Coordinates of C-alpha atoms in Angstrom, one line a residue:
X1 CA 61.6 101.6 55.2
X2 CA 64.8 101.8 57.3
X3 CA 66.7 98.7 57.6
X4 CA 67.9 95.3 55.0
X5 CA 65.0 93.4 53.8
X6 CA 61.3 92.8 54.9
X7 CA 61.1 92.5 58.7
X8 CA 61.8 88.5 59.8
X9 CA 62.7 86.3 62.6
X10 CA 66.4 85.9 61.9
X11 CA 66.1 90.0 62.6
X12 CA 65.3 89.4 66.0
X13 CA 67.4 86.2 66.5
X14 CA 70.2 87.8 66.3
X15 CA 69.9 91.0 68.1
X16 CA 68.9 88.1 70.8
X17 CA 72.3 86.1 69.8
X18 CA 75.0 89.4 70.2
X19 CA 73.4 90.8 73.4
X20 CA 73.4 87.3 75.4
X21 CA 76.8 86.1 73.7
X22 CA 78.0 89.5 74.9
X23 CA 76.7 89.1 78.1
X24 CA 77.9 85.3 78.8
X25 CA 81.8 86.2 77.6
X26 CA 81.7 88.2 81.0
X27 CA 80.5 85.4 83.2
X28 CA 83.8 84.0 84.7
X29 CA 85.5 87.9 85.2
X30 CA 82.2 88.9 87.0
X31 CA 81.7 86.3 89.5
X32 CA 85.8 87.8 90.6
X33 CA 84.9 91.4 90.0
X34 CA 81.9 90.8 92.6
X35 CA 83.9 89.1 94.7
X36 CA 86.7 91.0 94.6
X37 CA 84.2 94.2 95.3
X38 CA 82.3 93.0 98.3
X39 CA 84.8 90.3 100.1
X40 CA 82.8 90.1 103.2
X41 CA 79.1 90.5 101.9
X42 CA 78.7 88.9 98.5
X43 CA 76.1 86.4 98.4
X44 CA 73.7 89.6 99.8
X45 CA 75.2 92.1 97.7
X46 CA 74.6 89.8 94.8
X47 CA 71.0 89.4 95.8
X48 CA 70.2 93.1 96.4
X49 CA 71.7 93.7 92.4
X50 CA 70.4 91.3 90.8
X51 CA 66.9 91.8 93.0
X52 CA 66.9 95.2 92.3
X53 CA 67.3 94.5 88.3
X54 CA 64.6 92.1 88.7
X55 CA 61.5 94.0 90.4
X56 CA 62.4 96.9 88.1
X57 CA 61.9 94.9 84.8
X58 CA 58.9 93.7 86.1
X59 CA 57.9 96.8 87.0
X60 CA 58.6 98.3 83.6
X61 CA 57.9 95.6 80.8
X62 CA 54.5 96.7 80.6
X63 CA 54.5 99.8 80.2
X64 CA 57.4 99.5 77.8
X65 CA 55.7 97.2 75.3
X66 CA 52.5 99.8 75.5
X67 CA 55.1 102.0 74.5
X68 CA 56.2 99.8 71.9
X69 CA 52.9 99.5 70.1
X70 CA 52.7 103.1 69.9
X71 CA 56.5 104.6 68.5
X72 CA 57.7 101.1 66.7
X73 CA 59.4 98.2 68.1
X74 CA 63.2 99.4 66.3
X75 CA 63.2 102.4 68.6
X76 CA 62.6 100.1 71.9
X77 CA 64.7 97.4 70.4
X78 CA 67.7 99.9 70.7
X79 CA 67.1 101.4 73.4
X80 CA 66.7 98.1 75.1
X81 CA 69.8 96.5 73.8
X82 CA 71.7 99.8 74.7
X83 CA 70.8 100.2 78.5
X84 CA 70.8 96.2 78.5
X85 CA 75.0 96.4 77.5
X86 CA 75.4 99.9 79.2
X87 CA 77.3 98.2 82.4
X88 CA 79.7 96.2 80.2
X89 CA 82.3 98.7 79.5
X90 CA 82.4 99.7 83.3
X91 CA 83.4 96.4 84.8
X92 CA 87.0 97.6 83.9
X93 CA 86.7 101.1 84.5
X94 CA 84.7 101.2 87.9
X95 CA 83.4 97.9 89.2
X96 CA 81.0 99.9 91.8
X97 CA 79.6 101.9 88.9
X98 CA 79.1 98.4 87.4
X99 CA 77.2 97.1 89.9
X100 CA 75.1 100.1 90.4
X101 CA 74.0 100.7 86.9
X102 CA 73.6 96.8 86.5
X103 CA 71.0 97.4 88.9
X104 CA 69.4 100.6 87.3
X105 CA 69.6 98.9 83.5
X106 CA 66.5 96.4 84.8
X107 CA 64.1 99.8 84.0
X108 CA 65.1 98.7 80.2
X109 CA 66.5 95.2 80.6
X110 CA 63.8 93.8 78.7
X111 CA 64.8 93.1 75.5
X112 CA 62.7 89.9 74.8
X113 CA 59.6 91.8 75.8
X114 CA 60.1 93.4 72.9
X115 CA 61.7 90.9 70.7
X116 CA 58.1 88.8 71.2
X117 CA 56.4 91.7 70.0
X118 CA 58.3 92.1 67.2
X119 CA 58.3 88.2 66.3
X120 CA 54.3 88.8 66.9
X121 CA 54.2 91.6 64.3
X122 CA 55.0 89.6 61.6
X123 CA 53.9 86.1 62.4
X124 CA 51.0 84.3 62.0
X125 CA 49.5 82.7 65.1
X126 CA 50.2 79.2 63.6
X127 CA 53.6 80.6 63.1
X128 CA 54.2 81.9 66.5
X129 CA 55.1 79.2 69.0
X130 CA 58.2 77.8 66.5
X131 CA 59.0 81.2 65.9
X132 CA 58.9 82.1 69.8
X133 CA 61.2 78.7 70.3
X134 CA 63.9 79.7 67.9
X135 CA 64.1 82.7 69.6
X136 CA 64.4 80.7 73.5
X137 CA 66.8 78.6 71.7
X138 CA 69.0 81.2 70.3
X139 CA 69.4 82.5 73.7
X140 CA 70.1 79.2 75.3
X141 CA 72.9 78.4 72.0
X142 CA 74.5 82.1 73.1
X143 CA 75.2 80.6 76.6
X144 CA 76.2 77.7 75.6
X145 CA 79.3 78.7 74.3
X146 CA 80.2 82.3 75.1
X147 CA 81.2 81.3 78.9
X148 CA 83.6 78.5 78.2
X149 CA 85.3 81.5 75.1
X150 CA 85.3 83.8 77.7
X151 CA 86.8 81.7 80.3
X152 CA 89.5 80.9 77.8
X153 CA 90.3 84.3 76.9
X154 CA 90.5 85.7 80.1
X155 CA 93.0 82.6 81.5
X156 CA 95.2 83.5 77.8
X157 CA 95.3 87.1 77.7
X158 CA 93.2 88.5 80.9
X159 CA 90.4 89.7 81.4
X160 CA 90.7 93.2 80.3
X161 CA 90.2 91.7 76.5
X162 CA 87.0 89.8 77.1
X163 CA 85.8 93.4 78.5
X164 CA 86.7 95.1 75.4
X165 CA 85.1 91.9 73.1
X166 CA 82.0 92.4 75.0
X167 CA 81.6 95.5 74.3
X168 CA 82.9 95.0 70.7
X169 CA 79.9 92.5 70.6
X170 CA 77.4 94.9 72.1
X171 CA 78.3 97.9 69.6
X172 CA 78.0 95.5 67.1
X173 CA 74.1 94.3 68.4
X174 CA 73.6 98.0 68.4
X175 CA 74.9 99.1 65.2
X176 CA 72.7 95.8 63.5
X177 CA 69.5 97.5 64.7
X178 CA 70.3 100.7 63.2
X179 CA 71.5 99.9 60.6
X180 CA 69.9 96.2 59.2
X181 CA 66.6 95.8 61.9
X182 CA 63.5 97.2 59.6
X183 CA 60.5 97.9 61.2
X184 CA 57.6 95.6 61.9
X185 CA 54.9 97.2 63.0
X186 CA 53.0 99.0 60.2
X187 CA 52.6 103.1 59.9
X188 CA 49.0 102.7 59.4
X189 CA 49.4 100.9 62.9
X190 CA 50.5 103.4 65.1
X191 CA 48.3 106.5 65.8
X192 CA 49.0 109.9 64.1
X193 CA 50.8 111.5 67.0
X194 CA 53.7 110.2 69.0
X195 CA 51.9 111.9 71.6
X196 CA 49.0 109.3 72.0
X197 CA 47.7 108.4 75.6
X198 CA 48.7 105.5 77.3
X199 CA 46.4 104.5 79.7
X200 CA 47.4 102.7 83.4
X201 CA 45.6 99.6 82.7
X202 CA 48.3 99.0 80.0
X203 CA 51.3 100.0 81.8
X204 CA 50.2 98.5 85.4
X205 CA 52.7 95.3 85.8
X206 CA 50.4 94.1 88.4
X207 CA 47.3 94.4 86.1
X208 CA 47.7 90.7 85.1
X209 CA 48.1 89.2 89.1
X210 CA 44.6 91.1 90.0
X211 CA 42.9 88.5 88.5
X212 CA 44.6 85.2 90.2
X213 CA 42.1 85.0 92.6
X214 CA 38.5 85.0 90.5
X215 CA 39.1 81.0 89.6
X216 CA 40.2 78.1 92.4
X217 CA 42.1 76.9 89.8
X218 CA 43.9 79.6 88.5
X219 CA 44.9 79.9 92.3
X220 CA 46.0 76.7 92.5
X221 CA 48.1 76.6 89.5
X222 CA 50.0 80.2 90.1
X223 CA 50.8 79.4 93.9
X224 CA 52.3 76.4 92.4
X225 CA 54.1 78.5 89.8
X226 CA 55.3 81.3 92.7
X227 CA 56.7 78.1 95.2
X228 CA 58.4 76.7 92.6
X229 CA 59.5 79.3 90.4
X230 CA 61.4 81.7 93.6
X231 CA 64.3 79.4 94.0
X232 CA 64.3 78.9 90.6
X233 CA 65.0 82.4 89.9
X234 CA 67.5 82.8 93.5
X235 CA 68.8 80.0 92.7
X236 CA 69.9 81.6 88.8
X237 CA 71.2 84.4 90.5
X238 CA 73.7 83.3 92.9
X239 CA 74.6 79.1 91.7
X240 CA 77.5 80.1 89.1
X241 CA 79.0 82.8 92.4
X242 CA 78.2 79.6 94.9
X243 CA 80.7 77.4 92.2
X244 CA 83.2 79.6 91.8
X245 CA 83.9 81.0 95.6
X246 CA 82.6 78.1 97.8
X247 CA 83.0 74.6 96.0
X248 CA 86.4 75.6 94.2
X249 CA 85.4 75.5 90.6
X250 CA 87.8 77.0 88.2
X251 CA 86.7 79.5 85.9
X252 CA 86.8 76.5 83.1
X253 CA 84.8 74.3 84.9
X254 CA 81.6 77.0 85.5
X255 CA 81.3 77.9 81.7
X256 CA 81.6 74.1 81.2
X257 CA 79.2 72.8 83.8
X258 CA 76.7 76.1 82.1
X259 CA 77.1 74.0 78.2
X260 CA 76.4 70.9 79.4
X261 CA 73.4 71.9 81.6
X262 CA 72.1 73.8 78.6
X263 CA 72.1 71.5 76.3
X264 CA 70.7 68.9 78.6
X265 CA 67.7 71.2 79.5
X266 CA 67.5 72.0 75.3
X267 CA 67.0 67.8 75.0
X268 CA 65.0 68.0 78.0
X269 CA 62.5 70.8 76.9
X270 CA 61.6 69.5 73.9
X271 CA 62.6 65.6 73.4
X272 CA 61.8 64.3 76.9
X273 CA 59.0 66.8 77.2
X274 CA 56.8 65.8 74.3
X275 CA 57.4 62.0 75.6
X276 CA 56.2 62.9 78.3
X277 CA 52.8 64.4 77.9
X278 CA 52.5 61.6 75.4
X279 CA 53.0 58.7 77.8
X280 CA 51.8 60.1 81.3
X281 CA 49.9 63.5 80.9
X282 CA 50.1 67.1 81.6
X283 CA 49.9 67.3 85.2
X284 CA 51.8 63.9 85.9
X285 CA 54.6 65.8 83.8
X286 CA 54.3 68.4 86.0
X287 CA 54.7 66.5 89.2
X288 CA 57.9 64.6 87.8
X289 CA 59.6 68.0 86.9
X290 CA 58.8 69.4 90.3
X291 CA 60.2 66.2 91.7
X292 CA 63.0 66.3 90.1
X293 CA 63.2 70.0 91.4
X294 CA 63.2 69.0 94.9
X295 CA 66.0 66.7 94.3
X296 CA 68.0 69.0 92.5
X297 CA 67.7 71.6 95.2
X298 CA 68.3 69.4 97.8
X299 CA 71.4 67.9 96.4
X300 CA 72.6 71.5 95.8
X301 CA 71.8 72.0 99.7
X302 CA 73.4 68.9 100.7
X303 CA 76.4 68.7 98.3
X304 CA 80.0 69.3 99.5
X305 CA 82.0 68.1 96.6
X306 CA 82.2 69.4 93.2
X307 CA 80.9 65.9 91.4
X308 CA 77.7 66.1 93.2
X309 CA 77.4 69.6 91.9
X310 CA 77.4 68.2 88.4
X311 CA 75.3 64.7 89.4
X312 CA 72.8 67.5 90.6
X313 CA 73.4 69.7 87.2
X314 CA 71.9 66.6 85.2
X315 CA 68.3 66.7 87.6
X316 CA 68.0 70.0 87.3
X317 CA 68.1 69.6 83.6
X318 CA 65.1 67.8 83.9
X319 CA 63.3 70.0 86.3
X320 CA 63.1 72.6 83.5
X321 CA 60.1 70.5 82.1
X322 CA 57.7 72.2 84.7
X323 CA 57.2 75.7 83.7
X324 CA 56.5 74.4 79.9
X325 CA 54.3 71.8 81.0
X326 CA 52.1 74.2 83.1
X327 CA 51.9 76.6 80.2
X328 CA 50.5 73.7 78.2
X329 CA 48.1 72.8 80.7
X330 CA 46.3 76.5 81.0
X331 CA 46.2 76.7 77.3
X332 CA 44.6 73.6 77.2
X333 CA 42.1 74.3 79.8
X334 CA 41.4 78.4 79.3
X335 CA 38.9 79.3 76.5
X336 CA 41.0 80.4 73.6
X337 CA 39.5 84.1 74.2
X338 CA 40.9 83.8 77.8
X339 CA 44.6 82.4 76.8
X340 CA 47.2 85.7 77.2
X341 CA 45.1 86.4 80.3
X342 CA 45.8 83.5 82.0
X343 CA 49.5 83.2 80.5
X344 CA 50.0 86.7 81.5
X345 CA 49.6 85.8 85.2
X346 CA 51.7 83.2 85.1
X347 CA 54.8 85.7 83.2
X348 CA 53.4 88.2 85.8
X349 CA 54.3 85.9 88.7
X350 CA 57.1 84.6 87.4
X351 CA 58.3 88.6 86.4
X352 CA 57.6 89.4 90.3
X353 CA 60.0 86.2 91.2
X354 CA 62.4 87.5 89.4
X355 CA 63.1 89.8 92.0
X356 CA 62.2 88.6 95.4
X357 CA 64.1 85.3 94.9
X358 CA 67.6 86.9 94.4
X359 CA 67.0 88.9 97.3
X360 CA 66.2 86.4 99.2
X361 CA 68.8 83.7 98.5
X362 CA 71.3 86.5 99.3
X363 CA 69.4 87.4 102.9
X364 CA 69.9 83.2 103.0
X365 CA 73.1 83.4 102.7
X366 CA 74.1 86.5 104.8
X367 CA 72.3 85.0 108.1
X368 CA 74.2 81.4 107.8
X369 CA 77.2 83.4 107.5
X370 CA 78.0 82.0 104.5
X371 CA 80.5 84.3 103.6
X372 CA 84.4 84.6 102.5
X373 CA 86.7 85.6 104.5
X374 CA 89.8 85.2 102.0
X375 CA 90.4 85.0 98.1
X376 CA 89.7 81.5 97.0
X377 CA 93.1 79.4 96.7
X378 CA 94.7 79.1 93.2
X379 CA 92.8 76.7 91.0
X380 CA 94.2 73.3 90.4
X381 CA 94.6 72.3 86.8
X382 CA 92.6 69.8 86.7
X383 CA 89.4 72.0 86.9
X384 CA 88.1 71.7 90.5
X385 CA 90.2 74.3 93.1
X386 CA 89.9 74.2 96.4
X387 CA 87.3 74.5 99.1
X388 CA 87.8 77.1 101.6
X389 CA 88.6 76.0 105.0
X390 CA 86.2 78.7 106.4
X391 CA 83.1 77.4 104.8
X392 CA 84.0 73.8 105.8
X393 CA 84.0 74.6 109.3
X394 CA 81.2 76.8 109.5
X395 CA 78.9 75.0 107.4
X396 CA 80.0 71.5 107.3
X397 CA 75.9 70.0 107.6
X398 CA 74.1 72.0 105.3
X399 CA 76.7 73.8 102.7
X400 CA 74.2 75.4 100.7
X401 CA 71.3 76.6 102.7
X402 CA 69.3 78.7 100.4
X403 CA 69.2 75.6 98.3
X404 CA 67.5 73.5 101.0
X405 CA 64.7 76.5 101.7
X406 CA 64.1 76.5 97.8
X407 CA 63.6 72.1 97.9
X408 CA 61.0 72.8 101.1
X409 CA 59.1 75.6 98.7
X410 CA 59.0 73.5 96.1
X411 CA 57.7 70.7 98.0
X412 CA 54.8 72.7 99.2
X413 CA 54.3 73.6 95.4
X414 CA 54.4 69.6 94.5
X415 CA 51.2 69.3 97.6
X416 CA 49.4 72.3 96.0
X417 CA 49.9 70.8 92.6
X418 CA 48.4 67.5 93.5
X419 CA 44.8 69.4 93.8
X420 CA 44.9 70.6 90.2
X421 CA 42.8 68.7 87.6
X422 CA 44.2 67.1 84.8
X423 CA 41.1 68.2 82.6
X424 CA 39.1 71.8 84.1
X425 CA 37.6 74.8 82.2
X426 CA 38.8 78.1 83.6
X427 CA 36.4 80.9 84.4
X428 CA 37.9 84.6 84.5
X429 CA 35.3 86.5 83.0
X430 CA 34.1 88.7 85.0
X431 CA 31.6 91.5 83.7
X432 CA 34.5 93.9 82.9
X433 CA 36.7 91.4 81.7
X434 CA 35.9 92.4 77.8
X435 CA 36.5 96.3 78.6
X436 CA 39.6 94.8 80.5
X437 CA 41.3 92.6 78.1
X438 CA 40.5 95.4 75.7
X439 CA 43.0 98.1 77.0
X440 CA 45.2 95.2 77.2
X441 CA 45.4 94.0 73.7
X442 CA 46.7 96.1 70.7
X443 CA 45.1 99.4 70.6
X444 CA 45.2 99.9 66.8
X445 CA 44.8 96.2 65.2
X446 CA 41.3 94.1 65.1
X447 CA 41.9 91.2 66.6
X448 CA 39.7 88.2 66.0
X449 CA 37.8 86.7 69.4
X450 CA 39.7 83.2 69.3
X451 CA 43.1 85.1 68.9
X452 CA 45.4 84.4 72.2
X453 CA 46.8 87.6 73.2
X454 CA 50.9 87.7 73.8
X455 CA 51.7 88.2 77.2
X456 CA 55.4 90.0 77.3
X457 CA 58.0 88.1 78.9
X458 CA 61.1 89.1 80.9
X459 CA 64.6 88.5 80.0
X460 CA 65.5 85.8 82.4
X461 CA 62.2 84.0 82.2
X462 CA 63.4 82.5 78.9

């Protein structure tokens, strides 16, 4: 078989490590590229991009992990990676080609939809969830450091050689899969033809939200997940652009303020977690972390200097204990033969958020006229530049008001949440539900009835 060695994690940790350390090298020259781009629109021209990307790899994961199961995850794997890094090279060349092919990649930009699969291929279940979370924490290691190195570089030598080291870095993800990622799923796997049918029920990325309403519960739980979850994703979108243009941060200060808010949410995800549903419960965890949510946001909102940006940077560190602690509670609740079901609505809800929330922070911002109207002043050297006059005036009471619609959804997802039961048994089996989950599942491997299907995730979910 084609690659080095028997197929393994570290395979498709690092394919995960050079795309994402690739990707975060750029982070300080493409919040100026955008702004430099669209000076009078770019909070909503931000949105529409990164919306567009969003609704398009929801649209498409499906149907690209059917596709998956059928020709080989090393084929997908590439192709992902490569459509995933296609824009990179173009920031330098064309920044409106960037932008627009940034937009178009999202049909592919699903790397870890396929990276599960592949990490499913040749894990046991046992195996899966530490497997699954060295992956997630490869990702969130890649961040952690590529911004502040790209920051550097670009203040040292410009930003034309961060360009050409991300794309160094992407050629280099791309030549590892060719050349060193083997295979994992079996010949004997696939079907004889390359032709073989794929049916809609597979590929339909709403296939998993038609269900959400055959259990009060299930509604319960992925309202809560929708409220909460569409700032959450805006909120990603736009917060490092907010920094940069509107509260003065230098270029240092954003990759900084990304590393420490990383590595908090790392301690927070998995120390402070596990206390957590230890000492006060599932759901009780998930109150505190929407809690903490609503703070977050509203500080965001609220904030006009850049230490309550970072005060608020520490909350939202531990609002990232929701979305685990909700996935813990349907997997302790759903029957085992009902568990990628229900996760897959929740990944299907969160996919769909992924986006409507960009787009909609950006349409926030572009009606309170929370624009620029000049380049931001040089940055002081101490880290924090200036404020622009123009925002001060305009929006002196509410600075940030996307942030402050995100705090009221989320508060409406904290009331919702209070009506979910700590301990419930979830019913989605309706009389097709076999024949359903079926066409869902593998179409060439038995699988045995207490085996929790994988639902696919997108790339910003992690």
């Amino acid at each position: 078989p084609q690659g080095i060695g028997s197929p393994s994690v570290y395979h498709a940790v690092i394919v995960i490590f050079l795309e994402f350390f690739a990707w975060g090298l750029l982070t300080a020259p493409t919040l100026v590229v955008l702004h430099e781009t669209f000076p009078k629109h770019t909070f909503l021209m931000n949105g529409l991009i990164q919306g567009v990307k969003g609704l398009l790899s929801f649209l498409s994961a499906p149907l690209i992990g059917a596709l998956s199961d059928v020709w080989g995850r090393k084929s997908f794997l590439l192709l992902t990676v490569f459509f995933t890094c296609a824009p990179i090279p173009l920031m330098k060349i064309s920044p409106w080609w960037y932008f627009a092919v940034i937009s178009v990649s999202g049909v592919f930009a699903v790397t870890f939809s396929v990276v599960f699969a592949y990490v499913a291929d040749i894990t046991q279940e046992h195996e899966r969830s530490m497997a699954y979370g060295l992956v997630s924490a490869t990702f969130a290691a890649s961040l952690v450091t590529s911004p502040a190195i790209g920051a550097y570089l670009g203040r040292v030598y410009g930003d034309s050689l961060v360009v050409v080291l991300a794309t160094a870095i992407a050629l280099l993800d791309i030549c590892f899969i060719l050349v060193a990622v083997p295979e994992s799923l079996p010949e004997k796997m696939r079907p004889a033809s390359w032709g073989a049918p794929i049916s809609w029920e597979q590929a339909d990325p709403f296939a998993s939200l038609k269900k959400v309403g055959q259990d009060s519960i299930v509604l319960l739980i992925c309202i809560t997940v929708f409220l909460s979850y569409l700032p959450e994703a805006g909120q990603y979108s736009s917060f490092f652009l907010y920094l940069r243009q509107i509260m003065g941060f230098s270029s240092e200060s954003v990759a900084a303020f990304i590393a420490v808010l990383g590595i908090l949410s790392i301690i927070a995800q998995t120390i402070v977690l596990s206390l957590l549903m230890r000492s006060i419960g599932n759901k009780n965890t998930i109150l505190l972390g929407l809690g903490f949510q609503i703070l977050q946001l509203a500080w965001y909102g609220f904030g006009s200097e850049p230490w309550m940006m970072w005060a608020a940077g520490a909350v939202a560190a531990m609002s990232s204990i929701t979305f685990p602690a909700v996935s813990a509670l349907v997997s302790r609740t759903a029957d085992a033969d009902q568990q990628g079901v229900v996760q897959g609505m929740i990944t299907g809800i969160r996919g769909l958020c992924n986006g409507l929330g960009p787009a909609l922070y950006g349409f926030i911002f572009y009606i309170f006229h929370v624009e620029l109207n000049e380049l931001p002043m040089p940055e002081s050297p101490a880290g924090g530049g200036v404020v622009t006059q123009y925002h001060l005036q305009q929006n002196s009471i509410i600075p940030g008001p996307p942030f402050l619609f995100g705090a009221c959804s989320v508060l409406l997802a904290l009331l919702l949440a209070l009506f979910i039961p700590e301990h419930t048994n979830l019913n989605l089996r309706p009389s097709n539900w076999k024949k359903h989950c079926g066409s869902h599942g593998h179409p060439h491997s038995p699988q045995a009835p207490g085996e929790a299907k994988e639902p696919l995730l997108q790339d910003t979910n992690v």
